[in-house]
Coordinates of C-alpha atoms and ligand atoms in Angstrom, one line a residue:
M9 CA -0.1 0.1 0.0
P10 CA 1.3 3.5 -0.6
D11 CA 3.6 5.0 2.0
A12 CA 1.2 7.3 4.2
S13 CA 4.3 9.5 5.3
H14 CA 4.1 11.0 1.6
P15 CA 1.1 12.8 1.4
P16 CA -0.5 12.6 -2.1
S17 CA 0.8 15.3 -4.5
R18 CA -1.6 15.0 -7.4
Q19 CA -4.9 14.0 -8.3
L20 CA -5.4 13.1 -12.1
D21 CA -8.2 11.6 -14.1
V22 CA -5.5 9.3 -15.9
A23 CA -1.9 8.5 -14.8
I24 CA 0.3 7.4 -17.9
V25 CA 3.3 5.0 -17.5
G26 CA 5.8 5.9 -20.1
G27 CA 6.7 8.6 -22.2
G28 CA 7.4 6.7 -25.5
L29 CA 5.1 6.8 -28.8
A30 CA 2.4 5.1 -26.8
G31 CA 2.7 7.7 -23.7
L32 CA 2.6 10.7 -25.8
Y33 CA -0.4 9.7 -28.1
A34 CA -2.2 8.8 -24.7
I35 CA -1.5 12.5 -23.5
H36 CA -2.8 13.9 -26.6
R37 CA -5.9 11.7 -27.1
L38 CA -7.1 11.7 -23.6
R39 CA -6.6 15.3 -23.2
S40 CA -8.7 15.7 -26.3
I41 CA -11.8 14.3 -24.2
G42 CA -11.2 16.6 -21.5
L43 CA -9.2 14.2 -19.1
K44 CA -6.5 15.7 -16.5
V45 CA -3.9 13.3 -17.6
R46 CA -0.1 13.2 -16.7
A47 CA 2.7 10.7 -18.1
Y48 CA 5.8 9.6 -16.1
E49 CA 8.8 8.7 -17.9
A50 CA 12.1 7.2 -16.4
G51 CA 14.4 8.7 -19.2
S52 CA 15.4 12.2 -19.2
G53 CA 13.9 12.6 -22.5
V54 CA 10.9 11.4 -24.6
G55 CA 11.0 8.7 -27.0
G56 CA 11.2 5.3 -25.0
T57 CA 12.9 2.7 -27.3
W58 CA 14.0 5.4 -29.5
F59 CA 15.7 7.3 -26.6
W60 CA 17.5 4.2 -25.0
N61 CA 18.5 2.3 -28.4
R62 CA 21.3 4.6 -29.6
Y63 CA 23.7 1.9 -30.8
P64 CA 25.4 2.4 -34.1
G65 CA 23.1 1.5 -36.9
A66 CA 19.8 1.6 -34.9
R67 CA 17.1 2.3 -37.3
C68 CA 13.5 1.0 -37.7
D69 CA 12.7 -2.0 -39.8
V70 CA 9.4 -0.7 -40.9
E71 CA 9.4 2.2 -43.7
S72 CA 9.2 5.7 -42.2
L73 CA 6.3 6.7 -44.5
E74 CA 4.4 4.0 -42.4
Y75 CA 6.0 4.1 -39.1
S76 CA 4.7 7.4 -38.1
Y77 CA 1.5 8.9 -36.3
S78 CA -1.4 8.9 -38.4
F79 CA -3.8 11.0 -36.2
D80 CA -2.9 14.4 -37.6
D81 CA -2.9 14.7 -41.5
Q82 CA -1.0 18.0 -41.3
L83 CA 1.8 16.3 -39.3
Q84 CA 2.2 13.3 -41.6
Q85 CA 2.0 15.8 -44.5
D86 CA 4.6 18.3 -43.2
W87 CA 7.2 15.7 -41.8
K88 CA 10.1 15.0 -44.2
W89 CA 11.8 11.6 -43.9
P90 CA 15.2 11.7 -45.5
E91 CA 15.6 7.8 -46.0
R92 CA 13.1 5.0 -46.6
Y93 CA 14.0 3.7 -43.1
G94 CA 14.6 6.3 -40.3
T95 CA 17.7 6.3 -38.2
Q96 CA 17.3 6.2 -34.6
P97 CA 18.4 10.1 -34.4
E98 CA 15.8 10.9 -37.0
I99 CA 12.8 9.2 -35.3
L100 CA 14.0 10.8 -31.8
K101 CA 13.7 14.0 -33.7
Y102 CA 10.5 13.5 -35.1
I103 CA 9.2 12.2 -31.6
N104 CA 10.7 15.7 -30.0
H105 CA 8.7 17.6 -33.0
V106 CA 5.6 15.9 -32.1
A107 CA 5.9 16.4 -28.4
D108 CA 6.6 20.2 -29.1
R109 CA 4.0 20.7 -31.9
F110 CA 1.0 19.2 -29.6
D111 CA 2.5 20.9 -26.5
L112 CA 2.7 17.4 -24.8
R113 CA 5.6 18.2 -22.2
R114 CA 3.4 20.2 -19.9
D115 CA 1.5 17.1 -18.9
M116 CA 4.8 15.0 -18.4
Q117 CA 7.4 14.2 -15.9
L118 CA 10.9 12.8 -17.0
N119 CA 13.3 11.4 -14.8
T120 CA 10.7 9.6 -12.9
R121 CA 10.5 5.9 -12.5
I122 CA 7.0 4.5 -11.4
K123 CA 7.9 2.0 -8.7
S124 CA 4.4 0.8 -7.7
A125 CA 0.8 1.2 -8.7
V126 CA -1.9 0.1 -6.2
F127 CA -5.7 0.3 -6.6
D128 CA -7.8 1.0 -3.7
G129 CA -11.2 -0.7 -4.5
T130 CA -12.8 1.5 -1.8
A131 CA -11.6 4.9 -3.1
N132 CA -11.8 3.5 -6.7
E133 CA -8.6 5.0 -7.7
W134 CA -4.9 4.1 -8.5
T135 CA -2.0 5.4 -6.4
L136 CA 1.2 5.5 -8.1
V137 CA 4.6 5.9 -6.4
T138 CA 7.5 7.0 -8.0
D139 CA 11.2 6.5 -7.4
G140 CA 11.3 10.0 -5.9
G141 CA 8.4 8.9 -3.4
E142 CA 5.8 11.2 -5.0
Q143 CA 2.4 9.7 -4.8
I144 CA 0.0 10.2 -7.7
R145 CA -3.7 9.4 -7.4
A146 CA -5.6 8.8 -10.7
R147 CA -9.1 7.2 -11.4
Y148 CA -7.4 5.4 -14.4
C149 CA -4.0 4.4 -15.2
V150 CA -2.6 3.7 -18.4
M151 CA 0.5 1.3 -18.9
A152 CA 2.5 2.5 -22.0
A153 CA 5.8 1.1 -20.7
G154 CA 6.9 -0.6 -23.8
N155 CA 7.4 -4.4 -24.9
L156 CA 11.2 -4.1 -25.4
S157 CA 12.0 -1.8 -22.7
T158 CA 13.8 -3.8 -20.0
P159 CA 17.1 -4.8 -21.2
R160 CA 18.8 -8.1 -20.1
V161 CA 22.4 -8.6 -19.6
P162 CA 22.9 -12.5 -19.1
D163 CA 24.0 -13.6 -15.7
F164 CA 27.5 -14.5 -16.8
K165 CA 30.0 -15.0 -14.1
G166 CA 32.9 -12.3 -13.7
L167 CA 31.5 -9.5 -15.5
S168 CA 32.3 -7.0 -12.5
G169 CA 35.6 -8.0 -13.0
F170 CA 36.1 -7.3 -16.8
K171 CA 38.8 -4.5 -17.2
G172 CA 37.4 -3.0 -20.4
K173 CA 34.2 -1.3 -21.0
W174 CA 30.8 -3.1 -21.5
Y175 CA 27.4 -1.8 -23.2
H176 CA 24.2 -3.0 -23.7
S177 CA 22.4 -2.0 -27.0
G178 CA 19.2 -0.8 -25.0
L179 CA 21.2 1.3 -22.7
W180 CA 23.6 3.0 -25.3
P181 CA 25.6 6.1 -23.9
H182 CA 24.3 9.2 -25.3
E183 CA 27.7 10.5 -26.1
G184 CA 28.3 7.4 -28.5
V185 CA 31.1 5.0 -28.5
D186 CA 34.3 4.9 -30.3
F187 CA 35.5 1.5 -31.0
S188 CA 38.6 2.6 -33.0
G189 CA 41.7 0.5 -32.5
L190 CA 39.8 -1.9 -29.9
R191 CA 39.1 -5.6 -29.7
V192 CA 35.4 -5.9 -29.7
G193 CA 33.1 -8.6 -28.7
V194 CA 29.4 -8.6 -29.8
I195 CA 27.1 -11.0 -28.0
G196 CA 23.8 -11.5 -29.8
T197 CA 22.6 -11.6 -33.4
G198 CA 19.0 -10.4 -33.0
S199 CA 17.8 -7.3 -34.9
S200 CA 20.1 -5.1 -32.6
G201 CA 23.2 -7.2 -33.4
V202 CA 22.4 -7.6 -37.0
Q203 CA 22.1 -3.7 -37.2
M204 CA 25.2 -2.9 -35.4
I205 CA 27.5 -5.5 -36.5
P206 CA 28.5 -3.9 -40.0
L207 CA 29.1 -0.5 -38.2
V208 CA 31.1 -1.8 -35.4
A209 CA 33.3 -3.8 -37.7
A210 CA 34.0 -0.9 -39.7
Q211 CA 35.6 0.8 -36.8
A212 CA 37.0 -1.9 -34.7
K213 CA 40.5 -3.4 -34.8
H214 CA 38.9 -6.6 -34.6
L215 CA 35.2 -7.8 -34.0
T216 CA 34.4 -11.2 -32.5
V217 CA 30.7 -12.1 -33.0
F218 CA 29.4 -14.5 -30.4
Q219 CA 26.4 -16.2 -31.9
R220 CA 23.9 -18.6 -30.1
T221 CA 21.1 -18.6 -32.9
A222 CA 21.4 -17.7 -36.5
N223 CA 18.7 -15.3 -37.5
F224 CA 17.4 -14.8 -40.8
S225 CA 18.0 -11.4 -42.3
L226 CA 16.9 -9.6 -45.6
P227 CA 18.3 -6.6 -47.2
A228 CA 16.8 -3.4 -46.2
R229 CA 17.5 -1.6 -49.4
N230 CA 17.5 1.4 -47.6
G231 CA 18.3 4.7 -49.4
P232 CA 17.4 8.4 -49.6
M233 CA 13.7 9.1 -49.7
E234 CA 12.6 9.4 -53.6
P235 CA 10.6 12.4 -54.1
E236 CA 7.9 11.0 -56.3
R237 CA 7.5 8.0 -53.8
E238 CA 7.2 10.6 -50.9
R239 CA 4.6 12.8 -52.8
Q240 CA 2.5 9.9 -54.0
H241 CA 2.5 8.4 -50.4
K242 CA 1.6 11.7 -49.2
A243 CA -1.0 12.2 -51.7
E244 CA -2.9 8.8 -50.5
Y245 CA -1.8 9.2 -47.1
P246 CA -5.6 9.2 -45.3
A247 CA -6.5 6.2 -47.7
R248 CA -3.5 4.2 -47.1
R249 CA -3.8 4.5 -43.4
R250 CA -7.6 3.3 -43.8
A251 CA -6.4 0.5 -45.9
A252 CA -3.9 -0.5 -43.4
H253 CA -6.5 -1.5 -40.8
D254 CA -7.6 -4.1 -43.1
T255 CA -4.3 -5.9 -43.3
P256 CA -2.7 -8.3 -40.8
F257 CA 0.4 -6.1 -40.2
A258 CA -1.3 -2.9 -40.3
I259 CA 0.5 -1.8 -43.4
A260 CA -0.9 -1.3 -46.7
G261 CA 0.2 -1.4 -50.2
Y262 CA 1.7 -5.1 -50.4
P263 CA -0.2 -6.9 -52.9
K264 CA -2.2 -9.6 -51.1
P265 CA -0.9 -13.1 -52.0
T266 CA -3.1 -15.7 -53.7
K267 CA -1.2 -18.9 -53.9
S268 CA 0.5 -21.4 -51.6
A269 CA 4.4 -21.6 -52.0
I270 CA 4.0 -25.3 -52.5
D271 CA 1.5 -24.8 -55.5
A272 CA 4.3 -22.6 -57.3
L273 CA 6.8 -24.3 -59.8
D274 CA 10.3 -24.2 -58.6
E275 CA 11.4 -21.5 -61.1
E276 CA 8.5 -19.5 -60.4
R277 CA 8.9 -19.4 -56.7
D278 CA 12.7 -18.7 -57.0
A279 CA 11.6 -15.7 -59.1
A280 CA 9.1 -14.4 -56.8
Y281 CA 11.6 -14.7 -53.8
E282 CA 14.5 -13.1 -55.9
A283 CA 12.1 -10.0 -56.7
K284 CA 11.2 -9.8 -53.0
W285 CA 14.7 -10.0 -52.0
Q286 CA 15.7 -7.1 -54.5
E287 CA 12.8 -5.2 -53.5
G288 CA 14.0 -5.5 -49.7
G289 CA 12.0 -5.6 -46.6
S290 CA 10.3 -8.2 -44.7
I291 CA 6.7 -7.9 -45.0
S292 CA 7.2 -8.1 -48.9
Y293 CA 9.0 -11.2 -48.5
L294 CA 6.5 -12.9 -46.2
Y295 CA 3.8 -11.9 -48.5
A296 CA 5.4 -13.8 -51.3
Y297 CA 2.8 -16.6 -50.7
T298 CA -0.3 -17.0 -48.6
D299 CA 1.0 -19.6 -46.3
L300 CA 4.7 -18.9 -45.4
L301 CA 3.8 -18.6 -41.8
V302 CA 1.5 -21.5 -41.3
N303 CA 2.8 -24.3 -43.5
K304 CA 6.1 -25.7 -42.7
A305 CA 6.6 -27.0 -46.4
S306 CA 6.0 -23.9 -47.8
N307 CA 7.9 -22.0 -45.4
D308 CA 11.0 -24.4 -46.1
T309 CA 11.2 -23.0 -49.6
A310 CA 11.5 -19.3 -48.4
S311 CA 13.9 -20.3 -45.7
E312 CA 16.2 -22.3 -48.3
F313 CA 16.1 -19.3 -50.4
V314 CA 17.8 -17.1 -47.8
R315 CA 20.0 -19.5 -46.5
N316 CA 21.3 -20.2 -50.0
K317 CA 21.7 -16.1 -50.6
I318 CA 23.7 -16.5 -47.1
R319 CA 26.0 -19.3 -48.7
A320 CA 26.3 -17.0 -52.1
T321 CA 27.5 -14.0 -50.0
V322 CA 29.7 -15.5 -47.3
K323 CA 33.1 -16.7 -48.5
D324 CA 34.2 -18.8 -45.7
E325 CA 31.9 -22.0 -46.1
R326 CA 31.9 -22.8 -42.4
T327 CA 31.2 -19.2 -41.4
A328 CA 28.3 -19.3 -43.9
E329 CA 26.9 -22.5 -42.6
L330 CA 27.1 -21.2 -39.1
L331 CA 25.0 -17.9 -40.3
A332 CA 22.5 -20.0 -42.4
P333 CA 19.5 -20.5 -39.9
K334 CA 18.4 -24.1 -39.4
D335 CA 16.6 -24.3 -36.1
H336 CA 13.2 -22.2 -36.9
P337 CA 11.2 -21.4 -40.0
I338 CA 11.9 -17.9 -41.4
G339 CA 9.4 -15.2 -40.0
T340 CA 8.8 -17.1 -36.7
K341 CA 11.4 -15.1 -35.0
R342 CA 11.4 -11.3 -35.8
L343 CA 13.0 -11.1 -39.2
C344 CA 15.8 -8.7 -39.2
L345 CA 16.6 -6.3 -41.8
D346 CA 20.2 -5.2 -42.5
T347 CA 22.8 -3.4 -44.7
N348 CA 25.9 -5.5 -45.3
Y349 CA 25.3 -7.9 -42.5
Y350 CA 26.3 -11.1 -44.4
E351 CA 29.0 -9.2 -46.1
T352 CA 30.5 -8.1 -43.1
Y353 CA 31.7 -11.7 -42.3
N354 CA 34.0 -11.4 -45.4
R355 CA 36.0 -8.7 -43.7
P356 CA 39.6 -9.8 -42.4
N357 CA 38.8 -8.4 -39.0
V358 CA 35.7 -10.0 -38.4
S359 CA 35.2 -13.4 -36.8
L360 CA 32.2 -15.5 -35.9
V361 CA 32.1 -17.7 -32.7
D362 CA 29.4 -20.5 -32.2
V363 CA 28.5 -20.2 -28.8
R364 CA 25.6 -22.7 -29.2
S365 CA 28.1 -25.6 -29.1
D366 CA 30.6 -23.9 -26.9
P367 CA 28.7 -21.4 -24.6
I368 CA 30.0 -18.6 -22.9
E369 CA 31.4 -19.7 -19.6
H370 CA 32.5 -16.6 -18.0
I371 CA 33.7 -13.0 -18.4
T372 CA 37.3 -12.8 -17.5
A373 CA 39.4 -9.6 -16.7
A374 CA 40.7 -9.7 -20.4
G375 CA 37.8 -10.8 -22.1
L376 CA 35.7 -13.9 -22.1
S377 CA 36.0 -17.7 -22.1
L378 CA 33.9 -20.4 -23.3
T379 CA 33.2 -23.9 -21.7
S380 CA 35.7 -25.5 -23.8
G381 CA 38.5 -23.3 -22.2
A382 CA 38.9 -21.2 -25.5
A383 CA 39.5 -17.7 -24.4
F384 CA 39.2 -14.3 -26.2
E385 CA 40.8 -10.9 -25.3
L386 CA 38.5 -8.0 -25.9
D387 CA 38.8 -4.4 -25.0
A388 CA 35.0 -3.9 -25.1
I389 CA 32.0 -6.2 -25.0
V390 CA 28.4 -5.2 -26.4
F391 CA 25.5 -7.1 -25.2
A392 CA 23.0 -7.3 -28.1
T393 CA 21.1 -9.6 -25.8
G394 CA 17.6 -8.3 -26.1
F395 CA 15.1 -7.5 -23.3
D396 CA 12.6 -9.0 -20.9
A397 CA 10.0 -8.8 -23.7
M398 CA 6.2 -7.8 -23.3
T399 CA 6.0 -8.4 -19.7
G400 CA 9.4 -7.3 -18.2
A401 CA 8.3 -3.4 -17.9
L402 CA 5.0 -4.2 -15.8
R403 CA 6.6 -6.9 -13.8
E404 CA 9.3 -4.3 -12.6
I405 CA 6.4 -2.3 -11.2
D406 CA 4.7 -3.5 -8.1
V407 CA 1.3 -3.5 -9.6
R408 CA -1.5 -4.8 -7.0
T409 CA -5.0 -4.1 -5.6
S410 CA -6.5 -3.7 -2.1
A411 CA -8.3 -6.6 -2.7
G412 CA -5.1 -8.7 -2.6
A413 CA -4.6 -9.2 -6.4
V414 CA -0.9 -8.9 -7.4
L415 CA 0.0 -8.7 -11.0
R416 CA 3.4 -10.7 -10.9
D417 CA 1.5 -13.5 -9.2
H418 CA -1.5 -13.2 -11.5
W419 CA 1.0 -13.7 -14.3
E420 CA 3.1 -16.3 -12.9
G421 CA 2.2 -18.9 -15.2
G422 CA 2.3 -16.6 -18.2
P423 CA 0.6 -13.2 -18.8
L424 CA -3.3 -13.0 -18.9
T425 CA -5.2 -10.3 -20.4
Y426 CA -8.5 -9.7 -22.4
L427 CA -7.7 -8.2 -25.7
G428 CA -4.3 -7.4 -24.4
L429 CA -5.9 -4.3 -23.0
M430 CA -7.0 -5.0 -19.5
V431 CA -6.2 -7.6 -16.8
A432 CA -9.1 -9.3 -14.7
G433 CA -9.0 -8.2 -11.1
F434 CA -7.1 -4.8 -12.1
P435 CA -9.9 -2.5 -12.4
N436 CA -9.4 0.9 -14.6
M437 CA -5.9 -0.2 -15.7
F438 CA -5.0 -0.3 -19.2
V439 CA -2.3 -1.7 -21.3
V440 CA -0.8 -0.4 -24.3
T441 CA 0.4 -3.2 -26.9
G442 CA 1.0 -5.7 -24.0
P443 CA 0.8 -9.4 -24.0
G444 CA -2.3 -10.6 -26.0
S445 CA -2.3 -7.5 -28.4
P446 CA -1.2 -7.9 -31.8
G447 CA 1.2 -4.8 -31.4
V448 CA 4.5 -6.1 -31.8
K449 CA 3.5 -8.3 -34.9
T450 CA 2.4 -4.9 -36.7
Q451 CA 3.6 -1.5 -37.5
M452 CA 3.4 -0.7 -34.0
I453 CA 2.3 3.1 -34.2
A454 CA -0.8 2.0 -35.8
S455 CA -1.7 -0.4 -32.9
I456 CA -0.6 2.2 -30.4
E457 CA -3.2 4.5 -32.1
Q458 CA -5.8 2.0 -32.1
H459 CA -5.3 0.7 -28.6
V460 CA -5.3 4.3 -27.2
D461 CA -8.3 5.4 -29.2
W462 CA -10.1 2.3 -27.7
I463 CA -9.1 3.0 -24.3
A464 CA -10.3 6.8 -24.7
D465 CA -13.6 5.7 -26.1
A466 CA -13.9 3.3 -23.3
I467 CA -13.1 5.9 -20.6
D468 CA -15.5 8.3 -22.3
H469 CA -18.4 5.8 -22.6
L470 CA -18.1 5.3 -18.9
G471 CA -18.1 8.9 -18.2
K472 CA -21.3 9.6 -20.2
R473 CA -23.1 6.9 -18.4
Q474 CA -22.1 7.9 -14.8
L475 CA -20.0 4.7 -14.4
D476 CA -16.4 4.8 -13.3
R477 CA -15.3 1.2 -13.3
I478 CA -14.2 -1.3 -15.8
E479 CA -12.7 -4.4 -15.8
P480 CA -12.6 -7.6 -17.7
T481 CA -14.6 -10.5 -16.5
P482 CA -12.3 -13.5 -15.5
K483 CA -13.9 -15.8 -18.3
A484 CA -13.4 -13.3 -21.0
E485 CA -9.8 -13.0 -20.1
I486 CA -9.4 -16.9 -20.0
D487 CA -11.4 -17.1 -23.4
W488 CA -9.0 -14.3 -24.8
V489 CA -5.9 -16.2 -23.7
H490 CA -7.2 -19.5 -24.8
H491 CA -7.8 -18.0 -28.6
V492 CA -4.4 -16.0 -28.6
N493 CA -2.9 -19.6 -27.9
Q494 CA -5.2 -21.2 -30.4
V495 CA -4.3 -18.9 -33.1
A496 CA -0.6 -19.1 -32.3
D497 CA -0.7 -22.7 -32.5
S498 CA -2.3 -22.7 -35.9
T499 CA 0.9 -21.2 -37.2
L500 CA 4.7 -21.8 -37.2
Y501 CA 5.5 -19.3 -34.4
P502 CA 5.8 -21.6 -31.6
L503 CA 8.5 -23.6 -33.5
A504 CA 11.0 -21.1 -32.8
N505 CA 12.6 -20.1 -29.4
S506 CA 11.7 -16.5 -29.3
W507 CA 11.2 -13.7 -27.1
Y508 CA 7.5 -13.7 -28.3
M509 CA 7.6 -17.1 -26.3
G510 CA 9.7 -15.7 -23.4
A511 CA 12.4 -18.0 -24.7
N512 CA 15.2 -15.9 -24.2
I513 CA 15.0 -15.2 -20.5
P514 CA 15.9 -18.3 -18.3
G515 CA 13.0 -19.6 -16.0
K516 CA 10.2 -17.3 -17.9
P517 CA 7.0 -19.2 -18.6
R518 CA 7.0 -20.5 -22.2
V519 CA 3.9 -18.7 -23.4
F520 CA 3.1 -17.4 -26.8
M521 CA 2.5 -13.8 -25.9
P522 CA 1.3 -11.8 -28.9
Y523 CA -1.9 -12.1 -30.8
V524 CA -0.8 -13.1 -34.3
G525 CA -4.3 -13.4 -35.9
G526 CA -3.7 -10.1 -37.4
F527 CA -4.4 -6.5 -36.8
D528 CA -7.6 -6.4 -39.1
R529 CA -9.0 -9.4 -37.1
Y530 CA -8.1 -7.8 -33.9
K531 CA -9.5 -4.4 -34.6
K532 CA -13.0 -5.8 -35.6
R533 CA -13.1 -7.6 -32.5
C534 CA -12.3 -4.5 -30.4
D535 CA -14.7 -2.4 -32.2
E536 CA -17.4 -5.2 -31.9
V537 CA -16.7 -5.7 -28.2
A538 CA -17.4 -1.7 -27.8
A539 CA -20.5 -1.8 -30.0
H540 CA -22.0 -4.4 -28.0
G541 CA -21.7 -2.6 -24.8
Y542 CA -17.9 -3.6 -23.8
E543 CA -18.8 -7.2 -24.1
G544 CA -16.7 -9.3 -21.6
F545 CA -16.2 -6.2 -19.5
S546 CA -17.9 -5.4 -16.3
L547 CA -18.9 -1.6 -16.2
T548 CA -20.2 -0.6 -12.9
R549 CA -20.5 2.8 -11.0
H550 CA -18.8 3.0 -7.7
A551 CA -20.8 5.0 -5.1
T552 CA -18.2 7.0 -3.3
V553 CA -16.5 8.6 -6.2
D554 CA -18.7 11.2 -7.4
A555 CA -19.3 12.4 -3.9
Ligands
N01_214 O1 17.2 -9.0 -29.1 P1 17.0 -10.3 -29.5 P2 17.4 -7.6 -30.0 N1 24.6 -16.2 -24.6 O2 16.4 -11.0 -28.2 C1 21.5 -13.7 -28.0 C2 13.0 -5.1 -31.8 N2 14.3 -4.4 -32.2 O3 17.7 -6.4 -29.0 O4 18.5 -16.3 -30.4 C3 24.6 -16.0 -26.0 O5 16.1 -10.5 -30.6 C4 20.1 -14.4 -28.5 O6 20.5 -15.5 -28.9 P3 19.2 -16.5 -28.6 C5 12.7 -6.3 -32.7 O7 11.2 -6.6 -32.3 C6 13.7 -3.5 -33.5 O8 18.3 -7.9 -31.1 O9 18.3 -16.6 -27.5 N3 23.8 -15.2 -26.8 C7 19.9 -13.5 -29.7 O10 20.8 -13.7 -30.8 C8 13.7 -7.4 -32.2 O11 13.0 -8.7 -32.4 C9 14.9 -3.2 -34.3 O12 19.8 -18.0 -28.8 C10 22.8 -14.8 -26.2 C11 20.2 -11.8 -29.1 O13 21.2 -12.2 -28.1 C12 13.7 -7.1 -30.6 O14 13.6 -5.3 -30.6 C13 16.1 -3.0 -33.8 C14 22.6 -15.0 -24.7 C15 19.0 -11.2 -28.7 O15 18.3 -11.0 -29.6 C16 14.8 -7.4 -29.9 O16 15.9 -7.4 -30.7 C17 16.3 -3.7 -32.6 C18 23.5 -15.7 -24.0 N4 23.3 -16.0 -22.6 C19 15.6 -4.2 -32.0 N5 21.3 -14.2 -24.3 C20 14.2 -2.5 -35.6 O17 13.3 -1.8 -36.0 C21 21.0 -13.7 -25.4 N6 21.6 -14.2 -26.5 C22 15.1 -2.7 -36.7

């Protein structure tokens, strides 16, 4: 319960946790319906993911004309993206522009981490406590704390005794890092590792990449924004944004596939994959055929095409085989996009070490050593080892209720939500793009806008009917989690040991967390639920509140 020695300092309608893309839009949208809101952000600036992930090469893997807010047409017309895929500094500049343009900073508090959130059933309000001991009371709480915002450094012995410097991709120093003349080790070959490895290699004296699992990566084919492409996209913006709502990834403009990969002739298939490879981008590739994510035989053809591209690019045969993923179907782990990733392994100053067959045993003063005893001398170690995804940020906050519910306990066997938006037993607490939502499998900003709009409409609905409490029924929550699992089990996704499954964190329950039924199906379901009087939710009036 809140510490009584700190008197409550604020009374809000909605407390928002997080000042990234979701938190910022929540301020704007909830304010627009007359609510008193405030967002709390641990960082010293806005931007969330894009504030923290400043490693070399960090850029979005969704095209910037798509990966941007749609809520204000003038904003999307005015902003100029210099490249096809925005770099981290460019995206952060855009987010800061949005914060200024819509005067969002006045309802935001930086350098403030929320440590606990407690719902008092009698007062019908949440009390949040910050790391500075401030208490915030609010009728509603919106958790916009991110899915990939809890960086994880593996629990290797000896790290504190390492004489060099070490970094995590998700906590990169603002002043940057100069690797010139250094022997650098990068651990991890997910999206972050794949993006940074070519740039670190270009600077370091020697780069050793420690790979546990090879990942599929496709060429991004990044380049300067073509003026005609920009002009046309902007002319069609509202229609494109609407059309995106009817697609699984919330991105329009890709022709819908009509055929199974196994129904195509070999030459036809190779030509189709080659065209997609040349075009660049992951959605285009996965959209080559109807069934790449549901039919293993079809997927095998798409996977093998990329493995052959790797073999054709990487000169050393053993390295090429190590880089060619064989343990999961393409697309079932986040498909990486790169610029010169595989080519980098042809450089004389880059070597690849397989830490699947010979795991890292401990970090030494001079570098690191493997189980076999092989030792590597390093001046710097970069952990591109990922995040406690989807549930990490909420598990770090002590979320509980006066009725005795504790979120960490409720989620002990895996996260439970209804529509990814609310949790049974935790009234008036909303989650943006959390587990059970399609968020991470879509153009994230489209999902953020859809979730926040739904939340704003729900709060508005309550207010107009003199109601003040909403929570999912336990049955609706169980049915949704069951549905999320059923949909996942009808795809190839569960075949991969991914962060979608919690597989990257030792001891985390193996549960498939995102909804992979598609943004289109999900949005339709959310709209129907609202249209039917918030089916599956209990909406009540709590007597003491309006006094
Ligand atoms: O993290 P990851 P990430 N010993 O979890 C390895 C988004 N993102 O930061 O696969 C050795 O994908 C681990 O190995 P394994 C995007 O959604 C987007 O790269 O668990 N290795 C893996 O290789 C992405 O999916 C963008 O066997 C260890 C790596 O570390 C998500 O963020 C850019 C290890 C972690 O990969 C996370 O990406 C960047 C150990 N003990 C990120 N522990 C873009 O928009 C872990 N690993 C482009």
